């Protein structure tokens, strides 16, 4: 029996990622769109979790939230990946939640692996 695909929230914690954030979000958004078309997820949202950045990461995140569907952001002055992820989980609206770094350091195929575990 095939399991019905569920939605996915991708959290992107971002600390001083102004320069890399746009390419990362484009990469992840494209990958998640592909997963949705393949029926592996029903839909998705991306939440950019800006935490304590001293550069213009928040402004970059705001622009990206306007450019890409299902993409939002929030900003907290508190530093730390734990804070960013905790607040992101509270805001998440989809059944499954995972995260990827704001600099796209890891290959997006990790998301497929995470979905299998979920």
JSON list of N, CA and C in Angstrom, two decimals, residues 9-91:
[
{"chain": "A", "resi": 9, "resn": "UNK", "atom": "N", "xyz": [8.16, 21.02, 5.51]},
{"chain": "A", "resi": 9, "resn": "UNK", "atom": "CA", "xyz": [8.71, 22.32, 5.85]},
{"chain": "A", "resi": 9, "resn": "UNK", "atom": "C", "xyz": [10.22, 22.20, 5.85]},
{"chain": "A", "resi": 10, "resn": "UNK", "atom": "N", "xyz": [10.87, 23.06, 5.08]},
{"chain": "A", "resi": 10, "resn": "UNK", "atom": "CA", "xyz": [12.32, 23.12, 5.08]},
{"chain": "A", "resi": 10, "resn": "UNK", "atom": "C", "xyz": [12.75, 24.38, 5.81]},
{"chain": "A", "resi": 11, "resn": "UNK", "atom": "N", "xyz": [13.44, 24.22, 6.91]},
{"chain": "A", "resi": 11, "resn": "UNK", "atom": "CA", "xyz": [13.97, 25.35, 7.67]},
{"chain": "A", "resi": 11, "resn": "UNK", "atom": "C", "xyz": [15.39, 25.64, 7.19]},
{"chain": "A", "resi": 12, "resn": "UNK", "atom": "N", "xyz": [15.67, 26.91, 6.99]},
{"chain": "A", "resi": 12, "resn": "UNK", "atom": "CA", "xyz": [17.02, 27.32, 6.60]},
{"chain": "A", "resi": 12, "resn": "UNK", "atom": "C", "xyz": [17.51, 28.33, 7.63]},
{"chain": "A", "resi": 13, "resn": "UNK", "atom": "N", "xyz": [18.28, 27.87, 8.63]},
{"chain": "A", "resi": 13, "resn": "UNK", "atom": "CA", "xyz": [18.85, 28.82, 9.57]},
{"chain": "A", "resi": 13, "resn": "UNK", "atom": "C", "xyz": [19.91, 29.65, 8.86]},
{"chain": "A", "resi": 14, "resn": "UNK", "atom": "N", "xyz": [19.89, 30.95, 9.07]},
{"chain": "A", "resi": 14, "resn": "UNK", "atom": "CA", "xyz": [20.78, 31.84, 8.32]},
{"chain": "A", "resi": 14, "resn": "UNK", "atom": "C", "xyz": [21.40, 32.87, 9.25]},
{"chain": "A", "resi": 15, "resn": "UNK", "atom": "N", "xyz": [22.69, 32.75, 9.43]},
{"chain": "A", "resi": 15, "resn": "UNK", "atom": "CA", "xyz": [23.47, 33.71, 10.22]},
{"chain": "A", "resi": 15, "resn": "UNK", "atom": "C", "xyz": [24.53, 34.30, 9.31]},
{"chain": "A", "resi": 16, "resn": "UNK", "atom": "N", "xyz": [24.41, 35.58, 9.01]},
{"chain": "A", "resi": 16, "resn": "UNK", "atom": "CA", "xyz": [25.34, 36.28, 8.13]},
{"chain": "A", "resi": 16, "resn": "UNK", "atom": "C", "xyz": [25.51, 35.56, 6.78]},
{"chain": "A", "resi": 17, "resn": "UNK", "atom": "N", "xyz": [24.40, 35.23, 6.16]},
{"chain": "A", "resi": 17, "resn": "UNK", "atom": "CA", "xyz": [24.41, 34.51, 4.88]},
{"chain": "A", "resi": 17, "resn": "UNK", "atom": "C", "xyz": [23.95, 35.40, 3.72]},
{"chain": "A", "resi": 18, "resn": "UNK", "atom": "N", "xyz": [24.06, 36.70, 3.88]},
{"chain": "A", "resi": 18, "resn": "UNK", "atom": "CA", "xyz": [23.60, 37.65, 2.86]},
{"chain": "A", "resi": 18, "resn": "UNK", "atom": "C", "xyz": [24.07, 37.28, 1.46]},
{"chain": "A", "resi": 19, "resn": "UNK", "atom": "N", "xyz": [25.32, 36.93, 1.31]},
{"chain": "A", "resi": 19, "resn": "UNK", "atom": "CA", "xyz": [25.90, 36.67, -0.01]},
{"chain": "A", "resi": 19, "resn": "UNK", "atom": "C", "xyz": [25.46, 35.34, -0.63]},
{"chain": "A", "resi": 20, "resn": "UNK", "atom": "N", "xyz": [25.18, 34.35, 0.20]},
{"chain": "A", "resi": 20, "resn": "UNK", "atom": "CA", "xyz": [24.90, 33.00, -0.30]},
{"chain": "A", "resi": 20, "resn": "UNK", "atom": "C", "xyz": [23.44, 32.61, -0.26]},
{"chain": "A", "resi": 21, "resn": "UNK", "atom": "N", "xyz": [22.63, 33.36, 0.44]},
{"chain": "A", "resi": 21, "resn": "UNK", "atom": "CA", "xyz": [21.25, 32.95, 0.69]},
{"chain": "A", "resi": 21, "resn": "UNK", "atom": "C", "xyz": [20.42, 32.81, -0.57]},
{"chain": "A", "resi": 22, "resn": "UNK", "atom": "N", "xyz": [20.52, 33.73, -1.50]},
{"chain": "A", "resi": 22, "resn": "UNK", "atom": "CA", "xyz": [19.70, 33.68, -2.71]},
{"chain": "A", "resi": 22, "resn": "UNK", "atom": "C", "xyz": [19.95, 32.40, -3.51]},
{"chain": "A", "resi": 23, "resn": "UNK", "atom": "N", "xyz": [21.21, 32.06, -3.71]},
{"chain": "A", "resi": 23, "resn": "UNK", "atom": "CA", "xyz": [21.49, 30.84, -4.48]},
{"chain": "A", "resi": 23, "resn": "UNK", "atom": "C", "xyz": [21.05, 29.60, -3.72]},
{"chain": "A", "resi": 24, "resn": "UNK", "atom": "N", "xyz": [21.16, 29.61, -2.41]},
{"chain": "A", "resi": 24, "resn": "UNK", "atom": "CA", "xyz": [20.73, 28.47, -1.60]},
{"chain": "A", "resi": 24, "resn": "UNK", "atom": "C", "xyz": [19.22, 28.27, -1.71]},
{"chain": "A", "resi": 25, "resn": "UNK", "atom": "N", "xyz": [18.46, 29.34, -1.53]},
{"chain": "A", "resi": 25, "resn": "UNK", "atom": "CA", "xyz": [17.01, 29.23, -1.59]},
{"chain": "A", "resi": 25, "resn": "UNK", "atom": "C", "xyz": [16.56, 28.80, -2.98]},
{"chain": "A", "resi": 26, "resn": "UNK", "atom": "N", "xyz": [17.18, 29.34, -4.01]},
{"chain": "A", "resi": 26, "resn": "UNK", "atom": "CA", "xyz": [16.85, 28.93, -5.39]},
{"chain": "A", "resi": 26, "resn": "UNK", "atom": "C", "xyz": [17.10, 27.43, -5.56]},
{"chain": "A", "resi": 27, "resn": "UNK", "atom": "N", "xyz": [18.23, 26.96, -5.08]},
{"chain": "A", "resi": 27, "resn": "UNK", "atom": "CA", "xyz": [18.60, 25.55, -5.17]},
{"chain": "A", "resi": 27, "resn": "UNK", "atom": "C", "xyz": [17.58, 24.67, -4.45]},
{"chain": "A", "resi": 28, "resn": "UNK", "atom": "N", "xyz": [17.28, 25.00, -3.20]},
{"chain": "A", "resi": 28, "resn": "UNK", "atom": "CA", "xyz": [16.34, 24.19, -2.42]},
{"chain": "A", "resi": 28, "resn": "UNK", "atom": "C", "xyz": [14.92, 24.27, -2.98]},
{"chain": "A", "resi": 29, "resn": "UNK", "atom": "N", "xyz": [14.50, 25.46, -3.40]},
{"chain": "A", "resi": 29, "resn": "UNK", "atom": "CA", "xyz": [13.15, 25.62, -3.94]},
{"chain": "A", "resi": 29, "resn": "UNK", "atom": "C", "xyz": [12.99, 24.77, -5.20]},
{"chain": "A", "resi": 30, "resn": "UNK", "atom": "N", "xyz": [13.97, 24.80, -6.06]},
{"chain": "A", "resi": 30, "resn": "UNK", "atom": "CA", "xyz": [13.93, 24.00, -7.28]},
{"chain": "A", "resi": 30, "resn": "UNK", "atom": "C", "xyz": [13.87, 22.51, -6.95]},
{"chain": "A", "resi": 31, "resn": "UNK", "atom": "N", "xyz": [14.65, 22.09, -5.99]},
{"chain": "A", "resi": 31, "resn": "UNK", "atom": "CA", "xyz": [14.67, 20.67, -5.60]},
{"chain": "A", "resi": 31, "resn": "UNK", "atom": "C", "xyz": [13.33, 20.25, -5.01]},
{"chain": "A", "resi": 32, "resn": "UNK", "atom": "N", "xyz": [12.76, 21.06, -4.14]},
{"chain": "A", "resi": 32, "resn": "UNK", "atom": "CA", "xyz": [11.47, 20.73, -3.54]},
{"chain": "A", "resi": 32, "resn": "UNK", "atom": "C", "xyz": [10.35, 20.74, -4.57]},
{"chain": "A", "resi": 33, "resn": "UNK", "atom": "N", "xyz": [10.41, 21.65, -5.52]},
{"chain": "A", "resi": 33, "resn": "UNK", "atom": "CA", "xyz": [9.43, 21.67, -6.61]},
{"chain": "A", "resi": 33, "resn": "UNK", "atom": "C", "xyz": [9.49, 20.36, -7.39]},
{"chain": "A", "resi": 34, "resn": "UNK", "atom": "N", "xyz": [10.70, 19.87, -7.63]},
{"chain": "A", "resi": 34, "resn": "UNK", "atom": "CA", "xyz": [10.88, 18.59, -8.33]},
{"chain": "A", "resi": 34, "resn": "UNK", "atom": "C", "xyz": [10.29, 17.44, -7.51]},
{"chain": "A", "resi": 35, "resn": "UNK", "atom": "N", "xyz": [10.53, 17.43, -6.21]},
{"chain": "A", "resi": 35, "resn": "UNK", "atom": "CA", "xyz": [9.97, 16.38, -5.35]},
{"chain": "A", "resi": 35, "resn": "UNK", "atom": "C", "xyz": [8.45, 16.40, -5.36]},
{"chain": "A", "resi": 36, "resn": "UNK", "atom": "N", "xyz": [7.87, 17.60, -5.37]},
{"chain": "A", "resi": 36, "resn": "UNK", "atom": "CA", "xyz": [6.41, 17.71, -5.41]},
{"chain": "A", "resi": 36, "resn": "UNK", "atom": "C", "xyz": [5.86, 17.19, -6.74]},
{"chain": "A", "resi": 37, "resn": "UNK", "atom": "N", "xyz": [6.53, 17.51, -7.84]},
{"chain": "A", "resi": 37, "resn": "UNK", "atom": "CA", "xyz": [6.09, 17.02, -9.16]},
{"chain": "A", "resi": 37, "resn": "UNK", "atom": "C", "xyz": [6.21, 15.51, -9.25]},
{"chain": "A", "resi": 38, "resn": "UNK", "atom": "N", "xyz": [7.19, 14.93, -8.56]},
{"chain": "A", "resi": 38, "resn": "UNK", "atom": "CA", "xyz": [7.36, 13.48, -8.55]},
{"chain": "A", "resi": 38, "resn": "UNK", "atom": "C", "xyz": [6.40, 12.78, -7.60]},
{"chain": "A", "resi": 39, "resn": "UNK", "atom": "N", "xyz": [5.65, 13.57, -6.82]},
{"chain": "A", "resi": 39, "resn": "UNK", "atom": "CA", "xyz": [4.70, 13.00, -5.89]},
{"chain": "A", "resi": 39, "resn": "UNK", "atom": "C", "xyz": [5.31, 12.50, -4.59]},
{"chain": "A", "resi": 40, "resn": "UNK", "atom": "N", "xyz": [6.56, 12.89, -4.31]},
{"chain": "A", "resi": 40, "resn": "UNK", "atom": "CA", "xyz": [7.20, 12.46, -3.07]},
{"chain": "A", "resi": 40, "resn": "UNK", "atom": "C", "xyz": [6.74, 13.30, -1.88]},
{"chain": "A", "resi": 41, "resn": "UNK", "atom": "N", "xyz": [6.30, 14.53, -2.15]},
{"chain": "A", "resi": 41, "resn": "UNK", "atom": "CA", "xyz": [5.70, 15.40, -1.14]},
{"chain": "A", "resi": 41, "resn": "UNK", "atom": "C", "xyz": [4.46, 16.03, -1.76]},
{"chain": "A", "resi": 42, "resn": "UNK", "atom": "N", "xyz": [3.48, 16.33, -0.93]},
{"chain": "A", "resi": 42, "resn": "UNK", "atom": "CA", "xyz": [2.25, 16.94, -1.46]},
{"chain": "A", "resi": 42, "resn": "UNK", "atom": "C", "xyz": [2.47, 18.41, -1.78]},
{"chain": "A", "resi": 43, "resn": "UNK", "atom": "N", "xyz": [3.20, 19.09, -0.91]},
{"chain": "A", "resi": 43, "resn": "UNK", "atom": "CA", "xyz": [3.58, 20.49, -1.11]},
{"chain": "A", "resi": 43, "resn": "UNK", "atom": "C", "xyz": [4.66, 20.81, -0.10]},
{"chain": "A", "resi": 44, "resn": "UNK", "atom": "N", "xyz": [5.10, 22.05, -0.10]},
{"chain": "A", "resi": 44, "resn": "UNK", "atom": "CA", "xyz": [6.20, 22.41, 0.79]},
{"chain": "A", "resi": 44, "resn": "UNK", "atom": "C", "xyz": [6.15, 23.88, 1.14]},
{"chain": "A", "resi": 45, "resn": "UNK", "atom": "N", "xyz": [6.91, 24.19, 2.17]},
{"chain": "A", "resi": 45, "resn": "UNK", "atom": "CA", "xyz": [7.18, 25.58, 2.53]},
{"chain": "A", "resi": 45, "resn": "UNK", "atom": "C", "xyz": [8.64, 25.67, 2.93]},
{"chain": "A", "resi": 46, "resn": "UNK", "atom": "N", "xyz": [9.22, 26.81, 2.67]},
{"chain": "A", "resi": 46, "resn": "UNK", "atom": "CA", "xyz": [10.58, 27.11, 3.10]},
{"chain": "A", "resi": 46, "resn": "UNK", "atom": "C", "xyz": [10.50, 28.26, 4.09]},
{"chain": "A", "resi": 47, "resn": "UNK", "atom": "N", "xyz": [11.10, 28.07, 5.25]},
{"chain": "A", "resi": 47, "resn": "UNK", "atom": "CA", "xyz": [11.15, 29.14, 6.24]},
{"chain": "A", "resi": 47, "resn": "UNK", "atom": "C", "xyz": [12.61, 29.49, 6.47]},
{"chain": "A", "resi": 48, "resn": "UNK", "atom": "N", "xyz": [12.97, 30.72, 6.16]},
{"chain": "A", "resi": 48, "resn": "UNK", "atom": "CA", "xyz": [14.33, 31.20, 6.40]},
{"chain": "A", "resi": 48, "resn": "UNK", "atom": "C", "xyz": [14.36, 31.77, 7.82]},
{"chain": "A", "resi": 49, "resn": "UNK", "atom": "N", "xyz": [15.22, 31.21, 8.65]},
{"chain": "A", "resi": 49, "resn": "UNK", "atom": "CA", "xyz": [15.29, 31.56, 10.07]},
{"chain": "A", "resi": 49, "resn": "UNK", "atom": "C", "xyz": [16.53, 32.41, 10.31]},
{"chain": "A", "resi": 50, "resn": "UNK", "atom": "N", "xyz": [16.37, 33.73, 10.24]},
{"chain": "A", "resi": 50, "resn": "UNK", "atom": "CA", "xyz": [17.50, 34.66, 10.39]},
{"chain": "A", "resi": 50, "resn": "UNK", "atom": "C", "xyz": [17.74, 34.87, 11.89]},
{"chain": "A", "resi": 51, "resn": "UNK", "atom": "N", "xyz": [18.95, 34.53, 12.33]},
{"chain": "A", "resi": 51, "resn": "UNK", "atom": "CA", "xyz": [19.21, 34.60, 13.76]},
{"chain": "A", "resi": 51, "resn": "UNK", "atom": "C", "xyz": [20.48, 35.37, 14.10]},
{"chain": "A", "resi": 52, "resn": "UNK", "atom": "N", "xyz": [20.29, 36.59, 14.56]},
{"chain": "A", "resi": 52, "resn": "UNK", "atom": "CA", "xyz": [21.39, 37.39, 15.06]},
{"chain": "A", "resi": 52, "resn": "UNK", "atom": "C", "xyz": [22.37, 37.90, 14.02]},
{"chain": "A", "resi": 53, "resn": "UNK", "atom": "N", "xyz": [21.98, 37.91, 12.76]},
{"chain": "A", "resi": 53, "resn": "UNK", "atom": "CA", "xyz": [22.89, 38.35, 11.71]},
{"chain": "A", "resi": 53, "resn": "UNK", "atom": "C", "xyz": [23.26, 39.82, 11.85]},
{"chain": "A", "resi": 54, "resn": "UNK", "atom": "N", "xyz": [24.49, 40.13, 11.52]},
{"chain": "A", "resi": 54, "resn": "UNK", "atom": "CA", "xyz": [24.97, 41.51, 11.59]},
{"chain": "A", "resi": 54, "resn": "UNK", "atom": "C", "xyz": [25.06, 42.14, 10.21]},
{"chain": "A", "resi": 55, "resn": "UNK", "atom": "N", "xyz": [24.78, 41.37, 9.17]},
{"chain": "A", "resi": 55, "resn": "UNK", "atom": "CA", "xyz": [24.81, 41.91, 7.81]},
{"chain": "A", "resi": 55, "resn": "UNK", "atom": "C", "xyz": [23.37, 42.12, 7.33]},
{"chain": "A", "resi": 56, "resn": "UNK", "atom": "N", "xyz": [23.13, 42.02, 6.04]},
{"chain": "A", "resi": 56, "resn": "UNK", "atom": "CA", "xyz": [21.79, 42.26, 5.49]},
{"chain": "A", "resi": 56, "resn": "UNK", "atom": "C", "xyz": [21.06, 40.96, 5.15]},
{"chain": "A", "resi": 57, "resn": "UNK", "atom": "N", "xyz": [21.30, 39.92, 5.93]},
{"chain": "A", "resi": 57, "resn": "UNK", "atom": "CA", "xyz": [20.63, 38.64, 5.69]},
{"chain": "A", "resi": 57, "resn": "UNK", "atom": "C", "xyz": [19.12, 38.78, 5.78]},
{"chain": "A", "resi": 58, "resn": "UNK", "atom": "N", "xyz": [18.62, 39.54, 6.73]},
{"chain": "A", "resi": 58, "resn": "UNK", "atom": "CA", "xyz": [17.17, 39.69, 6.88]},
{"chain": "A", "resi": 58, "resn": "UNK", "atom": "C", "xyz": [16.54, 40.34, 5.66]},
{"chain": "A", "resi": 59, "resn": "UNK", "atom": "N", "xyz": [17.19, 41.35, 5.10]},
{"chain": "A", "resi": 59, "resn": "UNK", "atom": "CA", "xyz": [16.67, 42.00, 3.91]},
{"chain": "A", "resi": 59, "resn": "UNK", "atom": "C", "xyz": [16.70, 41.03, 2.72]},
{"chain": "A", "resi": 60, "resn": "UNK", "atom": "N", "xyz": [17.76, 40.25, 2.61]},
{"chain": "A", "resi": 60, "resn": "UNK", "atom": "CA", "xyz": [17.84, 39.25, 1.54]},
{"chain": "A", "resi": 60, "resn": "UNK", "atom": "C", "xyz": [16.74, 38.22, 1.70]},
{"chain": "A", "resi": 61, "resn": "UNK", "atom": "N", "xyz": [16.49, 37.79, 2.92]},
{"chain": "A", "resi": 61, "resn": "UNK", "atom": "CA", "xyz": [15.43, 36.81, 3.19]},
{"chain": "A", "resi": 61, "resn": "UNK", "atom": "C", "xyz": [14.05, 37.38, 2.84]},
{"chain": "A", "resi": 62, "resn": "UNK", "atom": "N", "xyz": [13.84, 38.64, 3.16]},
{"chain": "A", "resi": 62, "resn": "UNK", "atom": "CA", "xyz": [12.56, 39.28, 2.84]},
{"chain": "A", "resi": 62, "resn": "UNK", "atom": "C", "xyz": [12.34, 39.30, 1.32]},
{"chain": "A", "resi": 63, "resn": "UNK", "atom": "N", "xyz": [13.35, 39.65, 0.57]},
{"chain": "A", "resi": 63, "resn": "UNK", "atom": "CA", "xyz": [13.24, 39.66, -0.90]},
{"chain": "A", "resi": 63, "resn": "UNK", "atom": "C", "xyz": [12.95, 38.26, -1.44]},
{"chain": "A", "resi": 64, "resn": "UNK", "atom": "N", "xyz": [13.61, 37.27, -0.89]},
{"chain": "A", "resi": 64, "resn": "UNK", "atom": "CA", "xyz": [13.39, 35.90, -1.33]},
{"chain": "A", "resi": 64, "resn": "UNK", "atom": "C", "xyz": [11.98, 35.42, -1.01]},
{"chain": "A", "resi": 65, "resn": "UNK", "atom": "N", "xyz": [11.44, 35.87, 0.12]},
{"chain": "A", "resi": 65, "resn": "UNK", "atom": "CA", "xyz": [10.07, 35.48, 0.48]},
{"chain": "A", "resi": 65, "resn": "UNK", "atom": "C", "xyz": [9.05, 36.07, -0.49]},
{"chain": "A", "resi": 66, "resn": "UNK", "atom": "N", "xyz": [9.40, 37.17, -1.13]},
{"chain": "A", "resi": 66, "resn": "UNK", "atom": "CA", "xyz": [8.53, 37.77, -2.14]},
{"chain": "A", "resi": 66, "resn": "UNK", "atom": "C", "xyz": [8.70, 37.10, -3.50]},
{"chain": "A", "resi": 67, "resn": "UNK", "atom": "N", "xyz": [9.88, 36.58, -3.75]},
{"chain": "A", "resi": 67, "resn": "UNK", "atom": "CA", "xyz": [10.20, 35.99, -5.05]},
{"chain": "A", "resi": 67, "resn": "UNK", "atom": "C", "xyz": [9.71, 34.55, -5.21]},
{"chain": "A", "resi": 68, "resn": "UNK", "atom": "N", "xyz": [9.81, 33.76, -4.15]},
{"chain": "A", "resi": 68, "resn": "UNK", "atom": "CA", "xyz": [9.50, 32.33, -4.25]},
{"chain": "A", "resi": 68, "resn": "UNK", "atom": "C", "xyz": [8.23, 31.98, -3.49]},
{"chain": "A", "resi": 69, "resn": "UNK", "atom": "N", "xyz": [7.36, 31.25, -4.19]},
{"chain": "A", "resi": 69, "resn": "UNK", "atom": "CA", "xyz": [6.10, 30.84, -3.54]},
{"chain": "A", "resi": 69, "resn": "UNK", "atom": "C", "xyz": [6.43, 29.94, -2.35]},
{"chain": "A", "resi": 70, "resn": "UNK", "atom": "N", "xyz": [5.57, 29.97, -1.37]},
{"chain": "A", "resi": 70, "resn": "UNK", "atom": "CA", "xyz": [5.70, 29.13, -0.18]},
{"chain": "A", "resi": 70, "resn": "UNK", "atom": "C", "xyz": [6.99, 29.39, 0.60]},
{"chain": "A", "resi": 71, "resn": "UNK", "atom": "N", "xyz": [7.55, 30.58, 0.46]},
{"chain": "A", "resi": 71, "resn": "UNK", "atom": "CA", "xyz": [8.77, 30.91, 1.18]},
{"chain": "A", "resi": 71, "resn": "UNK", "atom": "C", "xyz": [8.49, 32.10, 2.10]},
{"chain": "A", "resi": 72, "resn": "UNK", "atom": "N", "xyz": [8.89, 31.94, 3.35]},
{"chain": "A", "resi": 72, "resn": "UNK", "atom": "CA", "xyz": [8.72, 33.02, 4.32]},
{"chain": "A", "resi": 72, "resn": "UNK", "atom": "C", "xyz": [10.00, 33.14, 5.14]},
{"chain": "A", "resi": 73, "resn": "UNK", "atom": "N", "xyz": [10.03, 34.13, 6.00]},
{"chain": "A", "resi": 73, "resn": "UNK", "atom": "CA", "xyz": [11.20, 34.31, 6.86]},
{"chain": "A", "resi": 73, "resn": "UNK", "atom": "C", "xyz": [10.76, 34.94, 8.16]},
{"chain": "A", "resi": 74, "resn": "UNK", "atom": "N", "xyz": [11.61, 34.81, 9.15]},
{"chain": "A", "resi": 74, "resn": "UNK", "atom": "CA", "xyz": [11.46, 35.57, 10.39]},
{"chain": "A", "resi": 74, "resn": "UNK", "atom": "C", "xyz": [12.86, 35.93, 10.85]},
{"chain": "A", "resi": 75, "resn": "UNK", "atom": "N", "xyz": [12.92, 36.91, 11.71]},
{"chain": "A", "resi": 75, "resn": "UNK", "atom": "CA", "xyz": [14.21, 37.34, 12.25]},
{"chain": "A", "resi": 75, "resn": "UNK", "atom": "C", "xyz": [14.14, 37.40, 13.76]},
{"chain": "A", "resi": 76, "resn": "UNK", "atom": "N", "xyz": [15.16, 36.86, 14.39]},
{"chain": "A", "resi": 76, "resn": "UNK", "atom": "CA", "xyz": [15.32, 37.00, 15.83]},
{"chain": "A", "resi": 76, "resn": "UNK", "atom": "C", "xyz": [16.71, 37.56, 16.09]},
{"chain": "A", "resi": 77, "resn": "UNK", "atom": "N", "xyz": [16.82, 38.35, 17.10]},
{"chain": "A", "resi": 77, "resn": "UNK", "atom": "CA", "xyz": [18.12, 38.92, 17.45]},
{"chain": "A", "resi": 77, "resn": "UNK", "atom": "C", "xyz": [18.98, 37.92, 18.22]},
{"chain": "A", "resi": 78, "resn": "UNK", "atom": "N", "xyz": [18.34, 36.86, 18.70]},
{"chain": "A", "resi": 78, "resn": "UNK", "atom": "CA", "xyz": [19.07, 35.83, 19.46]},
{"chain": "A", "resi": 78, "resn": "UNK", "atom": "C", "xyz": [19.89, 34.97, 18.51]},
{"chain": "A", "resi": 79, "resn": "UNK", "atom": "N", "xyz": [21.14, 34.76, 18.84]},
{"chain": "A", "resi": 79, "resn": "UNK", "atom": "CA", "xyz": [22.03, 33.96, 18.02]},
{"chain": "A", "resi": 79, "resn": "UNK", "atom": "C", "xyz": [21.88, 32.48, 18.37]},
{"chain": "A", "resi": 80, "resn": "UNK", "atom": "N", "xyz": [22.27, 31.64, 17.43]},
{"chain": "A", "resi": 80, "resn": "UNK", "atom": "CA", "xyz": [22.34, 30.21, 17.68]},
{"chain": "A", "resi": 80, "resn": "UNK", "atom": "C", "xyz": [21.42, 29.42, 16.79]},
{"chain": "A", "resi": 81, "resn": "UNK", "atom": "N", "xyz": [21.96, 28.34, 16.25]},
{"chain": "A", "resi": 81, "resn": "UNK", "atom": "CA", "xyz": [21.17, 27.49, 15.37]},
{"chain": "A", "resi": 81, "resn": "UNK", "atom": "C", "xyz": [20.01, 26.85, 16.12]},
{"chain": "A", "resi": 82, "resn": "UNK", "atom": "N", "xyz": [20.22, 26.53, 17.38]},
{"chain": "A", "resi": 82, "resn": "UNK", "atom": "CA", "xyz": [19.15, 25.93, 18.18]},
{"chain": "A", "resi": 82, "resn": "UNK", "atom": "C", "xyz": [17.95, 26.86, 18.31]},
{"chain": "A", "resi": 83, "resn": "UNK", "atom": "N", "xyz": [18.22, 28.12, 18.55]},
{"chain": "A", "resi": 83, "resn": "UNK", "atom": "CA", "xyz": [17.14, 29.12, 18.64]},
{"chain": "A", "resi": 83, "resn": "UNK", "atom": "C", "xyz": [16.42, 29.23, 17.30]},
{"chain": "A", "resi": 84, "resn": "UNK", "atom": "N", "xyz": [17.19, 29.34, 16.23]},
{"chain": "A", "resi": 84, "resn": "UNK", "atom": "CA", "xyz": [16.60, 29.47, 14.89]},
{"chain": "A", "resi": 84, "resn": "UNK", "atom": "C", "xyz": [15.70, 28.28, 14.57]},
{"chain": "A", "resi": 85, "resn": "UNK", "atom": "N", "xyz": [16.18, 27.07, 14.83]},
{"chain": "A", "resi": 85, "resn": "UNK", "atom": "CA", "xyz": [15.40, 25.88, 14.50]},
{"chain": "A", "resi": 85, "resn": "UNK", "atom": "C", "xyz": [14.18, 25.74, 15.41]},
{"chain": "A", "resi": 86, "resn": "UNK", "atom": "N", "xyz": [14.33, 26.02, 16.68]},
{"chain": "A", "resi": 86, "resn": "UNK", "atom": "CA", "xyz": [13.18, 25.93, 17.60]},
{"chain": "A", "resi": 86, "resn": "UNK", "atom": "C", "xyz": [12.06, 26.87, 17.16]},
{"chain": "A", "resi": 87, "resn": "UNK", "atom": "N", "xyz": [12.41, 28.12, 16.86]},
{"chain": "A", "resi": 87, "resn": "UNK", "atom": "CA", "xyz": [11.40, 29.07, 16.42]},
{"chain": "A", "resi": 87, "resn": "UNK", "atom": "C", "xyz": [10.81, 28.66, 15.07]},
{"chain": "A", "resi": 88, "resn": "UNK", "atom": "N", "xyz": [11.65, 28.11, 14.19]},
{"chain": "A", "resi": 88, "resn": "UNK", "atom": "CA", "xyz": [11.16, 27.64, 12.89]},
{"chain": "A", "resi": 88, "resn": "UNK", "atom": "C", "xyz": [10.19, 26.49, 13.04]},
{"chain": "A", "resi": 89, "resn": "UNK", "atom": "N", "xyz": [10.47, 25.57, 13.94]},
{"chain": "A", "resi": 89, "resn": "UNK", "atom": "CA", "xyz": [9.56, 24.44, 14.17]},
{"chain": "A", "resi": 89, "resn": "UNK", "atom": "C", "xyz": [8.21, 24.94, 14.66]},
{"chain": "A", "resi": 90, "resn": "UNK", "atom": "N", "xyz": [8.23, 25.93, 15.53]},
{"chain": "A", "resi": 90, "resn": "UNK", "atom": "CA", "xyz": [6.97, 26.50, 16.04]},
{"chain": "A", "resi": 90, "resn": "UNK", "atom": "C", "xyz": [6.15, 27.09, 14.90]},
{"chain": "A", "resi": 91, "resn": "UNK", "atom": "N", "xyz": [6.80, 27.69, 13.92]},
{"chain": "A", "resi": 91, "resn": "UNK", "atom": "CA", "xyz": [6.11, 28.35, 12.80]},
{"chain": "A", "resi": 91, "resn": "UNK", "atom": "C", "xyz": [5.73, 27.37, 11.68]}
]
